[in-house]
PDB file of C-alpha atoms in Angstrom:
ATOM      1  CA  MET A   1      73.023  41.865  53.572  1.00 95.00           C
ATOM      2  CA  ILE A   2      70.678  44.321  51.819  1.00 97.00           C
ATOM      3  CA  LEU A   3      67.736  45.692  53.801  1.00 98.00           C
ATOM      4  CA  THR A   4      64.503  46.803  52.124  1.00 98.00           C
ATOM      5  CA  VAL A   5      61.854  48.830  53.946  1.00 98.00           C
ATOM      6  CA  THR A   6      58.172  48.649  52.942  1.00 97.00           C
ATOM      7  CA  LEU A   7      56.060  50.629  55.379  1.00 97.00           C
ATOM      8  CA  ASN A   8      52.867  49.930  53.381  1.00 95.00           C
ATOM      9  CA  THR A   9      53.163  46.243  52.455  1.00 95.00           C
ATOM     10  CA  ALA A  10      50.458  44.561  50.367  1.00 94.00           C
ATOM     11  CA  LEU A  11      49.206  41.238  49.167  1.00 94.00           C
ATOM     12  CA  ASP A  12      49.424  41.577  45.369  1.00 88.00           C
ATOM     13  CA  ILE A  13      46.661  39.738  43.491  1.00 91.00           C
ATOM     14  CA  THR A  14      46.880  39.383  39.700  1.00 87.00           C
ATOM     15  CA  TYR A  15      43.788  38.440  37.667  1.00 91.00           C
ATOM     16  CA  ARG A  16      44.205  37.483  34.015  1.00 88.00           C
ATOM     17  CA  THR A  17      41.203  37.732  31.685  1.00 91.00           C
ATOM     18  CA  ALA A  18      40.845  36.978  27.980  1.00 92.00           C
ATOM     19  CA  ALA A  19      39.376  40.458  27.510  1.00 91.00           C
ATOM     20  CA  LEU A  20      38.329  43.016  30.144  1.00 91.00           C
ATOM     21  CA  THR A  21      34.886  44.470  29.385  1.00 89.00           C
ATOM     22  CA  PRO A  22      33.555  47.261  31.664  1.00 89.00           C
ATOM     23  CA  HIS A  23      29.969  47.202  33.026  1.00 92.00           C
ATOM     24  CA  THR A  24      29.586  43.426  32.734  1.00 91.00           C
ATOM     25  CA  THR A  25      30.751  40.150  34.296  1.00 93.00           C
ATOM     26  CA  ASN A  26      34.315  39.128  33.428  1.00 92.00           C
ATOM     27  CA  ARG A  27      35.611  35.592  33.856  1.00 92.00           C
ATOM     28  CA  VAL A  28      39.088  35.264  35.363  1.00 93.00           C
ATOM     29  CA  ALA A  29      41.300  32.691  33.673  1.00 90.00           C
ATOM     30  CA  GLU A  30      44.107  32.746  36.260  1.00 89.00           C
ATOM     31  CA  VAL A  31      44.740  34.150  39.750  1.00 90.00           C
ATOM     32  CA  ARG A  32      48.151  34.671  41.346  1.00 87.00           C
ATOM     33  CA  GLU A  33      49.058  36.028  44.787  1.00 90.00           C
ATOM     34  CA  ARG A  34      52.437  37.442  45.818  1.00 87.00           C
ATOM     35  CA  PRO A  35      53.838  39.387  48.785  1.00 91.00           C
ATOM     36  CA  GLY A  36      53.764  42.973  47.558  1.00 89.00           C
ATOM     37  CA  GLY A  37      54.660  46.556  48.217  1.00 90.00           C
ATOM     38  CA  LYS A  38      57.628  48.180  46.549  1.00 92.00           C
ATOM     39  CA  GLY A  39      60.333  47.049  48.961  1.00 94.00           C
ATOM     40  CA  LEU A  40      59.156  43.428  48.937  1.00 94.00           C
ATOM     41  CA  ASN A  41      59.252  43.435  45.135  1.00 91.00           C
ATOM     42  CA  VAL A  42      62.794  44.845  45.325  1.00 95.00           C
ATOM     43  CA  ALA A  43      63.818  42.141  47.805  1.00 95.00           C
ATOM     44  CA  ARG A  44      62.426  39.348  45.622  1.00 91.00           C
ATOM     45  CA  VAL A  45      64.517  40.489  42.667  1.00 93.00           C
ATOM     46  CA  LEU A  46      67.629  40.985  44.812  1.00 95.00           C
ATOM     47  CA  SER A  47      67.273  37.426  46.101  1.00 93.00           C
ATOM     48  CA  ALA A  48      66.951  36.139  42.534  1.00 91.00           C
ATOM     49  CA  LEU A  49      70.208  37.980  41.744  1.00 93.00           C
ATOM     50  CA  GLY A  50      71.936  36.113  44.575  1.00 93.00           C
ATOM     51  CA  HIS A  51      71.963  38.776  47.311  1.00 96.00           C
ATOM     52  CA  GLU A  52      71.103  38.050  50.936  1.00 96.00           C
ATOM     53  CA  THR A  53      68.079  40.241  51.607  1.00 96.00           C
ATOM     54  CA  VAL A  54      66.001  41.156  54.659  1.00 97.00           C
ATOM     55  CA  VAL A  55      62.596  42.839  54.455  1.00 98.00           C
ATOM     56  CA  THR A  56      61.087  45.024  57.132  1.00 98.00           C
ATOM     57  CA  GLY A  57      58.017  47.211  57.485  1.00 98.00           C
ATOM     58  CA  PHE A  58      54.580  46.295  58.824  1.00 97.00           C
ATOM     59  CA  ALA A  59      52.208  43.337  58.469  1.00 97.00           C
ATOM     60  CA  GLY A  60      48.919  42.629  60.207  1.00 97.00           C
ATOM     61  CA  GLY A  61      45.616  40.782  60.120  1.00 96.00           C
ATOM     62  CA  ARG A  62      44.711  37.807  57.947  1.00 96.00           C
ATOM     63  CA  THR A  63      46.110  39.467  54.834  1.00 96.00           C
ATOM     64  CA  GLY A  64      49.377  40.058  56.654  1.00 96.00           C
ATOM     65  CA  ASP A  65      49.479  36.401  57.706  1.00 96.00           C
ATOM     66  CA  ALA A  66      48.935  35.314  54.091  1.00 95.00           C
ATOM     67  CA  LEU A  67      51.681  37.685  52.945  1.00 96.00           C
ATOM     68  CA  ARG A  68      54.155  36.262  55.471  1.00 96.00           C
ATOM     69  CA  GLU A  69      53.334  32.662  54.535  1.00 95.00           C
ATOM     70  CA  LEU A  70      54.044  33.421  50.877  1.00 93.00           C
ATOM     71  CA  LEU A  71      57.183  35.379  51.761  1.00 93.00           C
ATOM     72  CA  ALA A  72      58.572  32.414  53.723  1.00 91.00           C
ATOM     73  CA  ALA A  73      58.640  30.365  50.521  1.00 88.00           C
ATOM     74  CA  GLU A  74      60.431  33.015  48.431  1.00 82.00           C
ATOM     75  CA  GLY A  75      63.803  33.639  50.070  1.00 80.00           C
ATOM     76  CA  PRO A  76      64.039  37.154  51.571  1.00 91.00           C
ATOM     77  CA  SER A  77      64.233  37.018  55.380  1.00 94.00           C
ATOM     78  CA  ASP A  78      61.160  38.312  57.228  1.00 96.00           C
ATOM     79  CA  ALA A  79      61.797  41.097  59.778  1.00 97.00           C
ATOM     80  CA  LEU A  80      58.340  42.668  59.413  1.00 97.00           C
ATOM     81  CA  VAL A  81      56.847  44.292  62.522  1.00 97.00           C
ATOM     82  CA  SER A  82      53.394  43.022  63.513  1.00 97.00           C
ATOM     83  CA  ILE A  83      50.568  45.561  63.835  1.00 97.00           C
ATOM     84  CA  ALA A  84      46.916  45.433  64.875  1.00 97.00           C
ATOM     85  CA  GLY A  85      45.596  46.716  61.524  1.00 96.00           C
ATOM     86  CA  THR A  86      45.103  44.586  58.421  1.00 96.00           C
ATOM     87  CA  THR A  87      47.614  44.669  55.562  1.00 96.00           C
ATOM     88  CA  ARG A  88      46.170  46.062  52.335  1.00 96.00           C
ATOM     89  CA  ARG A  89      45.596  44.262  49.032  1.00 94.00           C
ATOM     90  CA  THR A  90      46.395  45.424  45.512  1.00 90.00           C
ATOM     91  CA  VAL A  91      44.590  43.935  42.511  1.00 90.00           C
ATOM     92  CA  ALA A  92      45.998  43.966  38.965  1.00 85.00           C
ATOM     93  CA  VAL A  93      43.589  42.922  36.190  1.00 90.00           C
ATOM     94  CA  VAL A  94      45.477  41.943  33.041  1.00 84.00           C
ATOM     95  CA  ASP A  95      43.580  42.090  29.734  1.00 89.00           C
ATOM     96  CA  GLU A  96      45.135  39.382  27.550  1.00 86.00           C
ATOM     97  CA  ALA A  97      43.577  40.827  24.383  1.00 88.00           C
ATOM     98  CA  THR A  98      45.258  44.233  24.698  1.00 86.00           C
ATOM     99  CA  GLY A  99      48.103  43.564  27.133  1.00 78.00           C
ATOM    100  CA  ASP A 100      46.837  46.438  29.305  1.00 83.00           C
ATOM    101  CA  THR A 101      46.588  46.274  33.110  1.00 83.00           C
ATOM    102  CA  THR A 102      44.037  47.894  35.435  1.00 88.00           C
ATOM    103  CA  GLN A 103      45.350  48.438  38.979  1.00 87.00           C
ATOM    104  CA  LEU A 104      43.304  48.777  42.196  1.00 90.00           C
ATOM    105  CA  ASN A 105      45.236  49.713  45.370  1.00 90.00           C
ATOM    106  CA  GLU A 106      43.821  49.770  48.901  1.00 89.00           C
ATOM    107  CA  PRO A 107      45.097  52.547  51.240  1.00 87.00           C
ATOM    108  CA  GLY A 108      46.657  50.426  53.985  1.00 89.00           C
ATOM    109  CA  PRO A 109      46.147  50.095  57.765  1.00 95.00           C
ATOM    110  CA  THR A 110      46.638  52.819  60.361  1.00 96.00           C
ATOM    111  CA  VAL A 111      49.949  52.471  62.241  1.00 97.00           C
ATOM    112  CA  THR A 112      49.947  53.585  65.884  1.00 97.00           C
ATOM    113  CA  PRO A 113      52.746  55.616  67.555  1.00 97.00           C
ATOM    114  CA  ALA A 114      53.715  52.554  69.601  1.00 97.00           C
ATOM    115  CA  GLU A 115      53.981  50.429  66.452  1.00 98.00           C
ATOM    116  CA  TRP A 116      56.139  53.098  64.769  1.00 98.00           C
ATOM    117  CA  ALA A 117      58.436  53.192  67.816  1.00 97.00           C
ATOM    118  CA  ALA A 118      58.788  49.404  67.691  1.00 97.00           C
ATOM    119  CA  PHE A 119      59.671  49.619  64.011  1.00 98.00           C
ATOM    120  CA  LEU A 120      62.371  52.256  64.630  1.00 98.00           C
ATOM    121  CA  THR A 121      64.034  50.030  67.238  1.00 97.00           C
ATOM    122  CA  SER A 122      64.028  47.093  64.813  1.00 97.00           C
ATOM    123  CA  TYR A 123      65.243  49.268  61.920  1.00 98.00           C
ATOM    124  CA  GLU A 124      68.278  50.570  63.814  1.00 97.00           C
ATOM    125  CA  GLY A 125      69.294  47.032  64.753  1.00 96.00           C
ATOM    126  CA  LEU A 126      68.955  45.801  61.166  1.00 97.00           C
ATOM    127  CA  ALA A 127      70.784  48.837  59.749  1.00 96.00           C
ATOM    128  CA  ALA A 128      73.777  48.115  61.974  1.00 95.00           C
ATOM    129  CA  ARG A 129      74.514  44.913  60.017  1.00 94.00           C
ATOM    130  CA  ALA A 130      73.337  45.865  56.506  1.00 97.00           C
ATOM    131  CA  ASP A 131      75.434  46.805  53.465  1.00 97.00           C
ATOM    132  CA  ALA A 132      72.715  49.057  51.969  1.00 98.00           C
ATOM    133  CA  VAL A 133      69.069  49.931  52.531  1.00 98.00           C
ATOM    134  CA  ALA A 134      66.167  50.782  50.206  1.00 98.00           C
ATOM    135  CA  LEU A 135      63.264  52.870  51.531  1.00 98.00           C
ATOM    136  CA  CYS A 136      60.328  52.207  49.229  1.00 96.00           C
ATOM    137  CA  GLY A 137      56.729  53.138  48.606  1.00 94.00           C
ATOM    138  CA  SER A 138      53.885  55.062  50.164  1.00 93.00           C
ATOM    139  CA  LEU A 139      53.328  55.809  53.839  1.00 95.00           C
ATOM    140  CA  PRO A 140      50.384  54.074  55.537  1.00 94.00           C
ATOM    141  CA  PRO A 141      47.929  56.144  57.579  1.00 94.00           C
ATOM    142  CA  GLY A 142      49.313  57.154  60.963  1.00 95.00           C
ATOM    143  CA  ILE A 143      52.945  57.565  59.836  1.00 96.00           C
ATOM    144  CA  HIS A 144      54.218  61.167  59.860  1.00 96.00           C
ATOM    145  CA  VAL A 145      55.133  62.707  56.508  1.00 97.00           C
ATOM    146  CA  GLY A 146      58.797  63.091  57.488  1.00 97.00           C
ATOM    147  CA  ALA A 147      59.223  59.380  58.219  1.00 98.00           C
ATOM    148  CA  TYR A 148      61.558  58.700  55.298  1.00 98.00           C
ATOM    149  CA  ALA A 149      63.704  61.703  56.162  1.00 98.00           C
ATOM    150  CA  GLU A 150      64.044  60.243  59.668  1.00 98.00           C
ATOM    151  CA  LEU A 151      65.020  56.837  58.267  1.00 98.00           C
ATOM    152  CA  VAL A 152      67.535  58.390  55.846  1.00 98.00           C
ATOM    153  CA  ARG A 153      69.211  60.243  58.724  1.00 97.00           C
ATOM    154  CA  LEU A 154      69.398  57.058  60.809  1.00 97.00           C
ATOM    155  CA  ALA A 155      70.973  55.195  57.884  1.00 97.00           C
ATOM    156  CA  ARG A 156      73.522  57.948  57.301  1.00 95.00           C
ATOM    157  CA  ALA A 157      74.394  57.956  61.006  1.00 94.00           C
ATOM    158  CA  ALA A 158      75.182  54.241  60.616  1.00 94.00           C
ATOM    159  CA  ASN A 159      77.313  54.947  57.482  1.00 95.00           C
ATOM    160  CA  LEU A 160      74.812  52.874  55.487  1.00 96.00           C
ATOM    161  CA  PRO A 161      74.183  53.709  51.786  1.00 97.00           C
ATOM    162  CA  VAL A 162      70.488  54.512  51.398  1.00 98.00           C
ATOM    163  CA  LEU A 163      68.188  54.546  48.352  1.00 98.00           C
ATOM    164  CA  LEU A 164      64.865  56.424  48.490  1.00 98.00           C
ATOM    165  CA  ASP A 165      61.924  55.542  46.221  1.00 97.00           C
ATOM    166  CA  THR A 166      58.752  57.404  47.172  1.00 96.00           C
ATOM    167  CA  SER A 167      56.692  60.392  46.009  1.00 95.00           C
ATOM    168  CA  GLY A 168      55.027  63.645  47.021  1.00 95.00           C
ATOM    169  CA  GLU A 169      55.835  65.329  50.322  1.00 96.00           C
ATOM    170  CA  PRO A 170      57.633  62.238  51.742  1.00 97.00           C
ATOM    171  CA  LEU A 171      60.004  62.496  48.743  1.00 97.00           C
ATOM    172  CA  ARG A 172      60.457  66.241  49.162  1.00 96.00           C
ATOM    173  CA  ARG A 173      61.372  65.877  52.823  1.00 97.00           C
ATOM    174  CA  GLY A 174      63.322  62.667  52.335  1.00 97.00           C
ATOM    175  CA  ILE A 175      65.599  64.066  49.615  1.00 97.00           C
ATOM    176  CA  ALA A 176      66.527  66.975  51.895  1.00 97.00           C
ATOM    177  CA  ALA A 177      68.017  64.406  54.309  1.00 97.00           C
ATOM    178  CA  ARG A 178      70.602  63.609  51.581  1.00 97.00           C
ATOM    179  CA  PRO A 179      70.062  59.975  50.531  1.00 98.00           C
ATOM    180  CA  ASP A 180      72.766  58.380  48.380  1.00 97.00           C
ATOM    181  CA  LEU A 181      70.330  57.557  45.560  1.00 97.00           C
ATOM    182  CA  VAL A 182      66.811  58.721  44.699  1.00 97.00           C
ATOM    183  CA  LYS A 183      64.678  56.877  42.106  1.00 96.00           C
ATOM    184  CA  PRO A 184      61.553  58.888  41.088  1.00 95.00           C
ATOM    185  CA  ASN A 185      59.481  58.364  37.968  1.00 93.00           C
ATOM    186  CA  ALA A 186      58.967  61.204  35.486  1.00 92.00           C
ATOM    187  CA  ASP A 187      55.763  62.491  37.119  1.00 93.00           C
ATOM    188  CA  GLU A 188      57.214  62.352  40.637  1.00 94.00           C
ATOM    189  CA  LEU A 189      60.317  64.168  39.440  1.00 94.00           C
ATOM    190  CA  ALA A 190      58.259  66.881  37.721  1.00 94.00           C
ATOM    191  CA  ARG A 191      56.186  67.468  40.851  1.00 95.00           C
ATOM    192  CA  LEU A 192      59.362  67.698  42.928  1.00 94.00           C
ATOM    193  CA  THR A 193      61.264  70.101  40.675  1.00 95.00           C
ATOM    194  CA  GLY A 194      58.584  71.942  38.689  1.00 93.00           C
ATOM    195  CA  THR A 195      60.087  70.991  35.306  1.00 92.00           C
ATOM    196  CA  ARG A 196      59.335  68.181  32.850  1.00 90.00           C
ATOM    197  CA  GLU A 197      62.663  68.447  31.016  1.00 92.00           C
ATOM    198  CA  PRO A 198      64.183  65.194  32.337  1.00 90.00           C
ATOM    199  CA  LEU A 199      67.890  66.051  32.453  1.00 90.00           C
ATOM    200  CA  ARG A 200      67.293  69.457  33.999  1.00 93.00           C
ATOM    201  CA  ALA A 201      64.916  67.901  36.518  1.00 94.00           C
ATOM    202  CA  THR A 202      67.337  65.142  37.583  1.00 93.00           C
ATOM    203  CA  ARG A 203      70.123  67.671  38.086  1.00 93.00           C
ATOM    204  CA  ASP A 204      67.762  69.958  40.022  1.00 95.00           C
ATOM    205  CA  ALA A 205      66.836  67.011  42.272  1.00 95.00           C
ATOM    206  CA  ARG A 206      70.528  66.485  42.996  1.00 95.00           C
ATOM    207  CA  ARG A 207      70.772  70.094  44.141  1.00 94.00           C
ATOM    208  CA  ARG A 208      67.878  69.419  46.511  1.00 95.00           C
ATOM    209  CA  GLY A 209      69.904  66.748  48.321  1.00 95.00           C
ATOM    210  CA  GLY A 210      70.092  63.489  46.370  1.00 94.00           C
ATOM    211  CA  ARG A 211      73.705  62.439  45.852  1.00 95.00           C
ATOM    212  CA  ALA A 212      72.583  60.601  42.698  1.00 97.00           C
ATOM    213  CA  VAL A 213      69.167  60.738  41.008  1.00 97.00           C
ATOM    214  CA  VAL A 214      67.896  58.083  38.578  1.00 97.00           C
ATOM    215  CA  ALA A 215      64.571  58.875  36.901  1.00 95.00           C
ATOM    216  CA  SER A 216      62.275  56.269  35.343  1.00 93.00           C
ATOM    217  CA  LEU A 217      61.119  57.475  31.917  1.00 91.00           C
ATOM    218  CA  GLY A 218      58.822  54.576  30.983  1.00 86.00           C
ATOM    219  CA  ALA A 219      59.613  53.121  27.565  1.00 84.00           C
ATOM    220  CA  ALA A 220      62.563  55.535  27.279  1.00 89.00           C
ATOM    221  CA  GLY A 221      64.363  53.754  30.131  1.00 92.00           C
ATOM    222  CA  LEU A 222      66.328  55.463  32.902  1.00 95.00           C
ATOM    223  CA  LEU A 223      68.102  58.810  33.143  1.00 96.00           C
ATOM    224  CA  ALA A 224      70.809  59.209  35.786  1.00 96.00           C
ATOM    225  CA  ALA A 225      72.504  62.306  37.184  1.00 96.00           C
ATOM    226  CA  THR A 226      75.397  61.268  39.446  1.00 95.00           C
ATOM    227  CA  PRO A 227      78.637  62.694  40.875  1.00 94.00           C
ATOM    228  CA  ASP A 228      80.455  60.812  38.083  1.00 93.00           C
ATOM    229  CA  GLY A 229      78.353  62.096  35.178  1.00 94.00           C
ATOM    230  CA  SER A 230      74.960  61.650  33.518  1.00 95.00           C
ATOM    231  CA  TRP A 231      73.713  58.735  31.392  1.00 96.00           C
ATOM    232  CA  GLN A 232      70.526  57.486  29.771  1.00 96.00           C
ATOM    233  CA  ALA A 233      69.840  53.761  29.383  1.00 96.00           C
ATOM    234  CA  ALA A 234      67.035  52.473  27.152  1.00 93.00           C
ATOM    235  CA  PRO A 235      65.679  49.065  26.070  1.00 92.00           C
ATOM    236  CA  PRO A 236      65.976  48.082  22.404  1.00 89.00           C
ATOM    237  CA  LYS A 237      62.189  48.400  21.944  1.00 82.00           C
ATOM    238  CA  ALA A 238      59.012  49.131  23.873  1.00 76.00           C
ATOM    239  CA  VAL A 239      57.170  46.128  25.319  1.00 77.00           C
ATOM    240  CA  ARG A 240      53.605  45.534  26.512  1.00 77.00           C
ATOM    241  CA  GLY A 241      52.547  43.609  29.581  1.00 74.00           C
ATOM    242  CA  ASN A 242      51.955  44.052  33.314  1.00 70.00           C
ATOM    243  CA  PRO A 243      54.040  47.011  34.563  1.00 76.00           C
ATOM    244  CA  THR A 244      53.461  46.198  38.254  1.00 73.00           C
ATOM    245  CA  GLY A 245      56.857  45.976  39.940  1.00 80.00           C
ATOM    246  CA  ALA A 246      58.876  47.175  36.937  1.00 88.00           C
ATOM    247  CA  GLY A 247      60.167  50.227  38.789  1.00 91.00           C
ATOM    248  CA  ASP A 248      60.966  48.044  41.788  1.00 93.00           C
ATOM    249  CA  SER A 249      63.061  45.746  39.610  1.00 94.00           C
ATOM    250  CA  ALA A 250      64.954  48.816  38.429  1.00 96.00           C
ATOM    251  CA  VAL A 251      65.607  49.711  42.078  1.00 97.00           C
ATOM    252  CA  ALA A 252      66.934  46.182  42.680  1.00 96.00           C
ATOM    253  CA  GLY A 253      69.268  46.547  39.709  1.00 97.00           C
ATOM    254  CA  LEU A 254      70.565  49.891  40.953  1.00 97.00           C
ATOM    255  CA  LEU A 255      70.970  48.711  44.546  1.00 97.00           C
ATOM    256  CA  SER A 256      72.734  45.486  43.599  1.00 97.00           C
ATOM    257  CA  GLY A 257      75.045  47.492  41.351  1.00 96.00           C
ATOM    258  CA  LEU A 258      75.818  49.848  44.229  1.00 96.00           C
ATOM    259  CA  VAL A 259      76.718  46.971  46.576  1.00 96.00           C
ATOM    260  CA  GLU A 260      78.791  45.298  43.856  1.00 96.00           C
ATOM    261  CA  ARG A 261      80.501  48.640  43.044  1.00 95.00           C
ATOM    262  CA  LEU A 262      79.653  48.417  39.348  1.00 96.00           C
ATOM    263  CA  PRO A 263      80.293  51.430  37.089  1.00 97.00           C
ATOM    264  CA  TRP A 264      77.192  53.545  36.535  1.00 97.00           C
ATOM    265  CA  PRO A 265      76.593  52.433  32.922  1.00 97.00           C
ATOM    266  CA  ASP A 266      76.549  48.784  34.054  1.00 97.00           C
ATOM    267  CA  ARG A 267      74.172  49.558  36.927  1.00 97.00           C
ATOM    268  CA  LEU A 268      71.796  51.333  34.568  1.00 97.00           C
ATOM    269  CA  ALA A 269      71.904  48.562  31.943  1.00 97.00           C
ATOM    270  CA  ARG A 270      71.086  45.977  34.609  1.00 97.00           C
ATOM    271  CA  ALA A 271      68.249  48.102  35.994  1.00 97.00           C
ATOM    272  CA  VAL A 272      66.644  48.654  32.565  1.00 95.00           C
ATOM    273  CA  ALA A 273      66.965  44.991  31.575  1.00 95.00           C
ATOM    274  CA  LEU A 274      65.365  43.879  34.854  1.00 95.00           C
ATOM    275  CA  SER A 275      62.588  46.450  34.568  1.00 93.00           C
ATOM    276  CA  THR A 276      61.733  45.441  30.996  1.00 92.00           C
ATOM    277  CA  ALA A 277      61.856  41.727  31.862  1.00 91.00           C
ATOM    278  CA  THR A 278      59.406  42.411  34.706  1.00 90.00           C
ATOM    279  CA  VAL A 279      56.847  43.903  32.303  1.00 87.00           C
ATOM    280  CA  LEU A 280      57.109  40.653  30.316  1.00 84.00           C
ATOM    281  CA  ALA A 281      56.603  38.367  33.341  1.00 81.00           C
ATOM    282  CA  PRO A 282      53.236  36.644  33.950  1.00 70.00           C
ATOM    283  CA  ALA A 283      52.796  37.813  37.588  1.00 61.00           C
ATOM    284  CA  ALA A 284      53.302  41.066  39.459  1.00 55.00           C
ATOM    285  CA  GLY A 285      56.730  41.623  40.978  1.00 62.00           C
ATOM    286  CA  GLU A 286      58.571  38.886  39.057  1.00 80.00           C
ATOM    287  CA  PHE A 287      60.935  39.106  36.088  1.00 89.00           C
ATOM    288  CA  ASP A 288      61.325  36.853  33.072  1.00 86.00           C
ATOM    289  CA  ARG A 289      64.844  35.446  33.459  1.00 89.00           C
ATOM    290  CA  GLU A 290      65.270  34.456  29.810  1.00 88.00           C
ATOM    291  CA  ALA A 291      64.140  37.914  28.686  1.00 87.00           C
ATOM    292  CA  TYR A 292      66.551  39.521  31.168  1.00 89.00           C
ATOM    293  CA  ALA A 293      69.519  37.509  29.878  1.00 91.00           C
ATOM    294  CA  ASP A 294      68.594  38.397  26.304  1.00 89.00           C
ATOM    295  CA  LEU A 295      68.053  42.100  27.019  1.00 87.00           C
ATOM    296  CA  LEU A 296      71.074  42.869  29.208  1.00 93.00           C
ATOM    297  CA  PRO A 297      73.719  43.034  26.421  1.00 94.00           C
ATOM    298  CA  ARG A 298      71.320  44.989  24.172  1.00 93.00           C
ATOM    299  CA  ILE A 299      70.596  47.910  26.505  1.00 93.00           C
ATOM    300  CA  ALA A 300      71.865  51.160  24.968  1.00 91.00           C
ATOM    301  CA  VAL A 301      73.617  53.427  27.502  1.00 94.00           C
ATOM    302  CA  THR A 302      74.568  56.911  26.302  1.00 92.00           C
ATOM    303  CA  GLU A 303      76.447  59.588  28.208  1.00 91.00           C
ATOM    304  CA  GLN A 304      74.716  62.958  28.472  1.00 89.00           C
ATOM    305  CA  ALA A 305      76.491  66.259  27.908  1.00 80.00           C
ATOM    306  CA  PRO A 306      77.707  67.978  31.071  1.00 75.00           C
TER     307      PRO A 306
END
């Protein structure tokens, strides 16, 4: 079983318009709702790849109820902890004319100390029977900035491989707790290390505590610095579409590859193919299966000089 943690879950709403025009009324051609937040997106893709997956984190209020109803129909098992606050919403507006997406993200509910304590008890029980865990996304109000570092240490104490995908100070503190894999994007990596040279930055992040670091470079794919070497994996061409959840699909590819003990080049190829196929999908947090099957053998993976 693979466990994904989403402390700041969301109900993802995707609006599709023929053309988005600011300062006027826009008609929406299609509306889709999905359980969201980075870890839930990861879990959805893992389930589609055939892995037993459990999601945990927080859910509350009417939005939380709607999220859990949708989640029940999708496959990942629900181990979310109920809270008094109301789960946030995220809105993606897709402009069909340009292929561009405008994203609006609410901040999330405040989590109380008692609710955090209840989550920790649940997390330790779930970690005891998991094969790997992914810690994903932002921290909601009320959660201390070292929360991910605490969860990494608990996972390591249980001999559980742990992937960390967050940003800012939670990333800085979390990486110092020595997670097995860290997955920042280029901006997050630059803020962490102080350099925008990708290979130097990924190797610097390893020195800060990440056993392996895989950086998302947008259209350029993924760059990995690992104990076994460094590689870059890139799609055959850039694509346009809704990028919501693309990084989460990459996390699912990396985590499934870890559990399946795939060589690093195969993990990276899977992650890039999934990420690109997610950009091409019609709704947030899904991937286009036909595009994935077509892309996977065409991902270029090149080893980087030591």
